[in-house]
Tab-separated table of C-alpha atoms in Angstrom:
chain	number	residue	atom	x	y	z
Z	1	MET	CA	-11.193	2.621	11.308
Z	2	ARG	CA	-7.846	1.078	10.294
Z	3	LYS	CA	-9.009	-2.340	11.522
Z	4	THR	CA	-12.252	-2.043	9.555
Z	5	ALA	CA	-10.351	-1.126	6.392
Z	6	LEU	CA	-8.041	-4.109	6.801
Z	7	MET	CA	-10.968	-6.465	7.358
Z	8	MET	CA	-12.498	-5.367	4.056
Z	9	ARG	CA	-9.445	-6.554	2.138
Z	10	LYS	CA	-9.281	-9.973	0.538
Z	11	THR	CA	-7.046	-12.546	2.206
Z	12	ALA	CA	-4.595	-14.971	0.604
Z	13	LEU	CA	-3.346	-18.065	2.445
Z	14	ILE	CA	0.117	-19.083	1.235
Z	15	THR	CA	1.896	-22.282	2.300
Z	16	GLY	CA	5.662	-22.578	2.043
Z	17	ALA	CA	5.692	-18.818	2.579
Z	18	SER	CA	9.122	-18.352	4.146
Z	19	ALA	CA	11.362	-18.757	1.084
Z	20	GLY	CA	11.588	-19.166	-2.681
Z	21	ILE	CA	8.477	-18.918	-4.829
Z	22	GLY	CA	6.243	-18.855	-1.743
Z	23	LEU	CA	8.011	-15.797	-0.340
Z	24	GLU	CA	7.792	-14.011	-3.685
Z	25	LEU	CA	4.089	-14.851	-3.935
Z	26	CYS	CA	3.603	-13.231	-0.518
Z	27	LYS	CA	5.220	-10.071	-1.856
Z	28	VAL	CA	3.100	-10.077	-5.019
Z	29	PHE	CA	-0.200	-10.572	-3.200
Z	30	ALA	CA	0.764	-7.984	-0.574
Z	31	GLY	CA	1.627	-5.506	-3.306
Z	32	ASN	CA	-1.804	-6.040	-4.819
Z	33	GLY	CA	-3.740	-5.235	-1.668
Z	34	TYR	CA	-4.261	-8.612	0.008
Z	35	ASN	CA	-3.977	-9.521	3.647
Z	36	ILE	CA	-1.696	-12.546	3.959
Z	37	VAL	CA	-1.811	-15.702	6.073
Z	38	LEU	CA	1.721	-17.099	6.034
Z	39	VAL	CA	2.296	-20.801	6.671
Z	40	SER	CA	5.513	-22.828	6.923
Z	41	ARG	CA	7.493	-24.720	9.554
Z	42	ASN	CA	9.820	-21.875	10.549
Z	43	ARG	CA	8.105	-19.398	12.882
Z	44	GLN	CA	11.121	-17.079	13.047
Z	45	LYS	CA	11.348	-16.697	9.268
Z	46	LEU	CA	7.584	-16.246	8.957
Z	47	GLU	CA	7.550	-13.502	11.575
Z	48	GLN	CA	10.403	-11.724	9.812
Z	49	VAL	CA	8.555	-11.871	6.478
Z	50	ALA	CA	5.332	-10.707	8.143
Z	51	ARG	CA	7.084	-7.680	9.665
Z	52	GLU	CA	8.633	-6.757	6.324
Z	53	LEU	CA	5.279	-7.000	4.546
Z	54	GLU	CA	3.455	-4.945	7.172
Z	55	ASN	CA	6.181	-2.282	7.165
Z	56	LYS	CA	6.059	-1.958	3.387
Z	57	HIS	CA	2.321	-2.406	2.758
Z	58	TYR	CA	-0.917	-1.481	4.468
Z	59	LEU	CA	-2.046	-5.004	5.357
Z	60	GLN	CA	-2.557	-7.621	8.029
Z	61	ALA	CA	-0.036	-10.481	8.003
Z	62	THR	CA	-0.991	-13.511	10.101
Z	63	VAL	CA	1.682	-16.079	10.962
Z	64	ILE	CA	0.687	-19.727	11.470
Z	65	PRO	CA	3.626	-22.148	11.823
Z	66	LYS	CA	2.647	-25.624	10.614
Z	67	ASP	CA	4.606	-28.659	9.482
Z	68	LEU	CA	2.496	-30.095	6.676
Z	69	CYS	CA	4.423	-33.374	6.978
Z	70	GLU	CA	2.192	-34.019	9.985
Z	71	PRO	CA	-1.031	-35.780	8.888
Z	72	THR	CA	-3.173	-33.657	11.223
Z	73	ALA	CA	-1.651	-30.317	10.156
Z	74	PRO	CA	-3.946	-29.407	7.215
Z	75	GLN	CA	-7.149	-29.851	9.232
Z	76	ALA	CA	-5.570	-28.069	12.214
Z	77	LEU	CA	-4.603	-25.161	9.953
Z	78	TYR	CA	-8.143	-24.896	8.610
Z	79	ASP	CA	-9.632	-25.033	12.113
Z	80	GLU	CA	-7.230	-22.393	13.430
Z	81	ILE	CA	-8.061	-19.988	10.613
Z	82	ALA	CA	-11.792	-20.562	11.124
Z	83	ALA	CA	-11.417	-19.875	14.858
Z	84	MET	CA	-9.752	-16.547	14.029
Z	85	GLY	CA	-12.721	-15.597	11.864
Z	86	ILE	CA	-10.506	-15.188	8.794
Z	87	VAL	CA	-12.158	-15.811	5.418
Z	88	ILE	CA	-9.756	-17.106	2.774
Z	89	ASP	CA	-10.377	-15.665	-0.689
Z	90	VAL	CA	-7.275	-17.146	-2.332
Z	91	LEU	CA	-5.598	-20.424	-1.359
Z	92	VAL	CA	-2.012	-20.828	-2.567
Z	93	ASN	CA	-0.639	-24.360	-2.171
Z	94	ASN	CA	3.081	-23.844	-2.593
Z	95	ALA	CA	4.666	-26.044	0.098
Z	96	ALA	CA	6.536	-29.001	-1.402
Z	97	PHE	CA	9.890	-30.757	-1.399
Z	98	GLY	CA	11.766	-33.296	-3.491
Z	99	LEU	CA	13.944	-36.362	-2.966
Z	100	TYR	CA	17.000	-36.367	-5.231
Z	101	GLY	CA	18.452	-39.766	-6.064
Z	102	ARG	CA	17.356	-43.235	-7.101
Z	103	PHE	CA	13.812	-44.050	-6.029
Z	104	THR	CA	14.813	-47.234	-4.196
Z	105	ASP	CA	17.542	-45.491	-2.178
Z	106	PHE	CA	15.035	-43.625	-0.001
Z	107	SER	CA	13.119	-45.098	2.912
Z	108	VAL	CA	9.376	-45.602	2.768
Z	109	ARG	CA	9.132	-42.975	5.522
Z	110	ARG	CA	10.855	-40.342	3.348
Z	111	HIS	CA	8.622	-41.100	0.372
Z	112	MET	CA	5.480	-40.978	2.505
Z	113	GLY	CA	6.576	-37.683	4.050
Z	114	MET	CA	6.975	-36.142	0.615
Z	115	ILE	CA	3.607	-37.474	-0.520
Z	116	GLN	CA	2.025	-36.079	2.661
Z	117	VAL	CA	3.234	-32.549	1.868
Z	118	ASN	CA	3.106	-32.491	-1.932
Z	119	ILE	CA	-0.144	-34.414	-2.403
Z	120	THR	CA	-2.134	-35.155	0.755
Z	121	ALA	CA	-1.878	-31.765	2.475
Z	122	LEU	CA	-2.607	-29.979	-0.800
Z	123	THR	CA	-5.641	-32.187	-1.399
Z	124	VAL	CA	-7.056	-31.628	2.087
Z	125	LEU	CA	-6.596	-27.855	1.892
Z	126	CYS	CA	-8.182	-27.756	-1.586
Z	127	LYS	CA	-11.164	-29.704	-0.261
Z	128	LEU	CA	-11.687	-27.680	2.933
Z	129	PHE	CA	-11.160	-24.170	1.595
Z	130	GLY	CA	-12.579	-25.041	-1.832
Z	131	ALA	CA	-15.863	-26.113	-0.240
Z	132	ASP	CA	-16.062	-22.788	1.614
Z	133	MET	CA	-15.442	-20.912	-1.630
Z	134	VAL	CA	-18.206	-22.837	-3.385
Z	135	LYS	CA	-20.631	-21.936	-0.578
Z	136	LYS	CA	-19.956	-18.215	-0.964
Z	137	GLY	CA	-19.815	-18.424	-4.768
Z	138	ALA	CA	-16.339	-16.932	-5.128
Z	139	GLY	CA	-12.697	-17.790	-4.619
Z	140	SER	CA	-9.450	-18.801	-6.268
Z	141	ILE	CA	-6.927	-21.569	-5.730
Z	142	LEU	CA	-3.353	-21.429	-7.011
Z	143	ASN	CA	-1.585	-24.789	-6.876
Z	144	VAL	CA	2.137	-24.657	-7.558
Z	145	ALA	CA	2.885	-27.620	-9.810
Z	146	SER	CA	5.870	-27.669	-12.183
Z	147	THR	CA	6.909	-28.438	-15.740
Z	148	ALA	CA	7.942	-31.681	-14.010
Z	149	ALA	CA	4.242	-32.552	-14.228
Z	150	PHE	CA	4.477	-33.159	-17.974
Z	151	GLN	CA	6.913	-36.099	-17.992
Z	152	ALA	CA	8.671	-38.684	-15.838
Z	153	GLY	CA	11.694	-37.492	-13.872
Z	154	PRO	CA	14.479	-39.987	-13.193
Z	155	LEU	CA	16.461	-39.117	-10.029
Z	156	LEU	CA	13.467	-37.102	-8.795
Z	157	GLY	CA	10.870	-39.742	-9.621
Z	158	SER	CA	8.390	-39.331	-6.793
Z	159	TYR	CA	8.660	-35.528	-6.907
Z	160	TYR	CA	7.809	-35.413	-10.626
Z	161	ALA	CA	4.930	-37.839	-10.060
Z	162	SER	CA	3.572	-35.666	-7.239
Z	163	LYS	CA	3.574	-32.612	-9.488
Z	164	ALA	CA	1.670	-34.536	-12.169
Z	165	TYR	CA	-0.987	-35.203	-9.528
Z	166	VAL	CA	-1.159	-31.497	-8.662
Z	167	LEU	CA	-1.647	-30.557	-12.318
Z	168	MET	CA	-4.334	-33.175	-12.969
Z	169	LEU	CA	-6.252	-32.332	-9.791
Z	170	SER	CA	-6.123	-28.621	-10.593
Z	171	GLU	CA	-7.495	-29.136	-14.099
Z	172	ALA	CA	-10.306	-31.344	-12.801
Z	173	MET	CA	-11.250	-28.975	-9.978
Z	174	ASN	CA	-11.224	-25.978	-12.292
Z	175	SER	CA	-13.624	-27.732	-14.662
Z	176	GLU	CA	-15.931	-28.713	-11.801
Z	177	LEU	CA	-15.987	-25.450	-9.853
Z	178	ARG	CA	-15.910	-22.657	-12.432
Z	179	LYS	CA	-19.709	-22.635	-12.637
Z	180	ASP	CA	-19.742	-21.973	-8.874
Z	181	GLY	CA	-17.489	-18.932	-9.180
Z	182	VAL	CA	-14.300	-20.721	-8.087
Z	183	THR	CA	-11.234	-20.962	-10.325
Z	184	VAL	CA	-8.254	-23.266	-9.889
Z	185	THR	CA	-4.923	-22.434	-11.495
Z	186	ALA	CA	-1.882	-24.709	-11.786
Z	187	LEU	CA	1.378	-22.761	-11.852
Z	188	CYS	CA	3.964	-24.861	-13.703
Z	189	PRO	CA	7.392	-23.235	-13.464
Z	190	GLY	CA	10.492	-24.783	-14.929
Z	191	PRO	CA	13.797	-24.854	-13.039
Z	192	THR	CA	13.876	-21.787	-10.804
Z	193	GLN	CA	16.522	-19.923	-8.797
Z	194	THR	CA	15.506	-21.073	-5.307
Z	195	GLU	CA	16.987	-23.124	-2.470
Z	196	PHE	CA	15.640	-26.331	-4.093
Z	197	PHE	CA	18.956	-27.329	-5.687
Z	198	GLU	CA	20.982	-26.678	-2.540
Z	199	ARG	CA	18.539	-28.483	-0.256
Z	200	ASN	CA	18.581	-31.544	-2.497
Z	201	ASP	CA	22.352	-31.585	-3.095
Z	202	MET	CA	21.797	-30.789	-6.784
Z	203	ILE	CA	24.231	-27.880	-7.180
Z	204	GLY	CA	26.486	-29.880	-9.517
Z	205	THR	CA	23.713	-31.130	-11.794
Z	206	ASN	CA	23.248	-30.072	-15.398
Z	207	VAL	CA	19.847	-28.545	-14.672
Z	208	ALA	CA	21.217	-26.386	-11.848
Z	209	LYS	CA	23.732	-24.918	-14.306
Z	210	SER	CA	21.090	-24.168	-16.928
Z	211	PRO	CA	21.112	-20.631	-18.388
Z	212	TRP	CA	17.301	-20.830	-18.555
Z	213	LEU	CA	16.685	-20.658	-14.800
Z	214	MET	CA	13.984	-18.111	-13.981
Z	215	SER	CA	13.931	-15.989	-10.852
Z	216	ALA	CA	11.389	-16.834	-8.162
Z	217	ALA	CA	10.069	-13.271	-8.434
Z	218	ASP	CA	9.303	-13.677	-12.151
Z	219	VAL	CA	7.598	-17.022	-11.516
Z	220	ALA	CA	5.451	-15.519	-8.760
Z	221	ALA	CA	4.454	-12.570	-10.937
Z	222	ALA	CA	3.408	-14.927	-13.740
Z	223	GLY	CA	1.419	-17.061	-11.308
Z	224	TYR	CA	-0.470	-14.079	-9.910
Z	225	ALA	CA	-1.208	-12.723	-13.389
Z	226	GLY	CA	-2.539	-16.103	-14.505
Z	227	LEU	CA	-4.695	-16.400	-11.408
Z	228	ILE	CA	-6.237	-12.970	-11.987
Z	229	LYS	CA	-6.905	-13.880	-15.633
Z	230	LYS	CA	-8.519	-17.131	-14.407
Z	231	LYS	CA	-6.185	-19.310	-16.442
Z	232	CYS	CA	-6.176	-23.009	-15.651
Z	233	ILE	CA	-2.503	-23.621	-16.484
Z	234	VAL	CA	0.327	-21.089	-16.289
Z	235	ILE	CA	3.793	-21.960	-17.630
Z	236	PRO	CA	6.175	-19.026	-17.084
Z	237	GLY	CA	8.836	-18.429	-19.731
Z	238	PHE	CA	8.949	-19.165	-23.457
Z	239	PHE	CA	11.547	-21.931	-23.113
Z	240	ASN	CA	9.464	-23.719	-20.476
Z	241	LYS	CA	6.338	-23.462	-22.639
Z	242	LEU	CA	8.284	-24.922	-25.555
Z	243	LEU	CA	9.550	-27.846	-23.483
Z	244	ALA	CA	6.114	-28.624	-22.062
Z	245	PHE	CA	4.582	-28.628	-25.552
Z	246	SER	CA	7.394	-30.683	-27.101
Z	247	VAL	CA	6.717	-33.545	-24.667
Z	248	ARG	CA	3.405	-34.144	-26.435
Z	249	LEU	CA	5.202	-34.695	-29.740
Z	250	SER	CA	7.956	-36.962	-28.396
Z	251	PRO	CA	8.009	-40.744	-27.897
Z	252	ARG	CA	7.346	-41.576	-24.234
Z	253	TRP	CA	10.917	-42.719	-23.500
Z	254	LEU	CA	12.697	-39.619	-24.827
Z	255	PRO	CA	11.673	-36.926	-22.287
Z	256	ALA	CA	12.601	-39.245	-19.400
Z	257	GLU	CA	16.079	-39.779	-20.847
Z	258	ILE	CA	16.559	-36.033	-21.324
Z	259	VAL	CA	15.448	-35.342	-17.756
Z	260	CYS	CA	17.786	-38.062	-16.486
Z	261	TYR	CA	20.697	-36.291	-18.206
Z	262	LEU	CA	19.663	-32.907	-16.804
Z	263	ASN	CA	19.325	-34.272	-13.272
Z	264	ARG	CA	22.711	-36.005	-13.309
Z	265	LYS	CA	25.846	-34.523	-11.837
Z	266	LYS	CA	28.775	-34.138	-14.190
């Protein structure tokens, strides 16, 4: 009877589920009655998160370690989930990383790896699971973009560009698929209290010291609320909304110069 009850629950697939916004999204979806499929590179962390979720909530947490830097990983993930007989009701594309520094200082391999995770893997997963959702006439996709999507980002150039792609794709897909019962939401957080700054050696930057940093938990809560309300774009926080809107009123060169200052180390 317990197994039957669990099978009747909706299931959310969350990439980048072991830390930061992805981890907090797992907690939010679990708290709202979803089974969770957790995906990231680190099996040990995923299994720890899965145990914590199952101990706290009445749910099924499925762990699938995958490195989305690998070109074959998105299709393999889809095939593995299909083989398990799991139907995905909500796809959350959260996995991403940045490259901090001058664009030309990074190897082609590093740039291509970032594009594989931030753009290619997200695109493949949107296509595969989105097509399934269209067939059944229901489903939701939450793509984690960023306020970085609204302007160029010196010292994180390719990362900002990748987030612009995520935002544009999400808006287009939402317009195309709403009539089929599928909504696509772009979550666009501003700078957030996660491991991003530490991983990218950005602790000493102006942006990392900003008093406007939001918690990952607050960002996740805003993303879930926007998804449920079927919003196309969600920008958590008044200050972030103000910045995103002000870009539209500024000359093209100005936001890039401001971002360059914020991303510099003092």
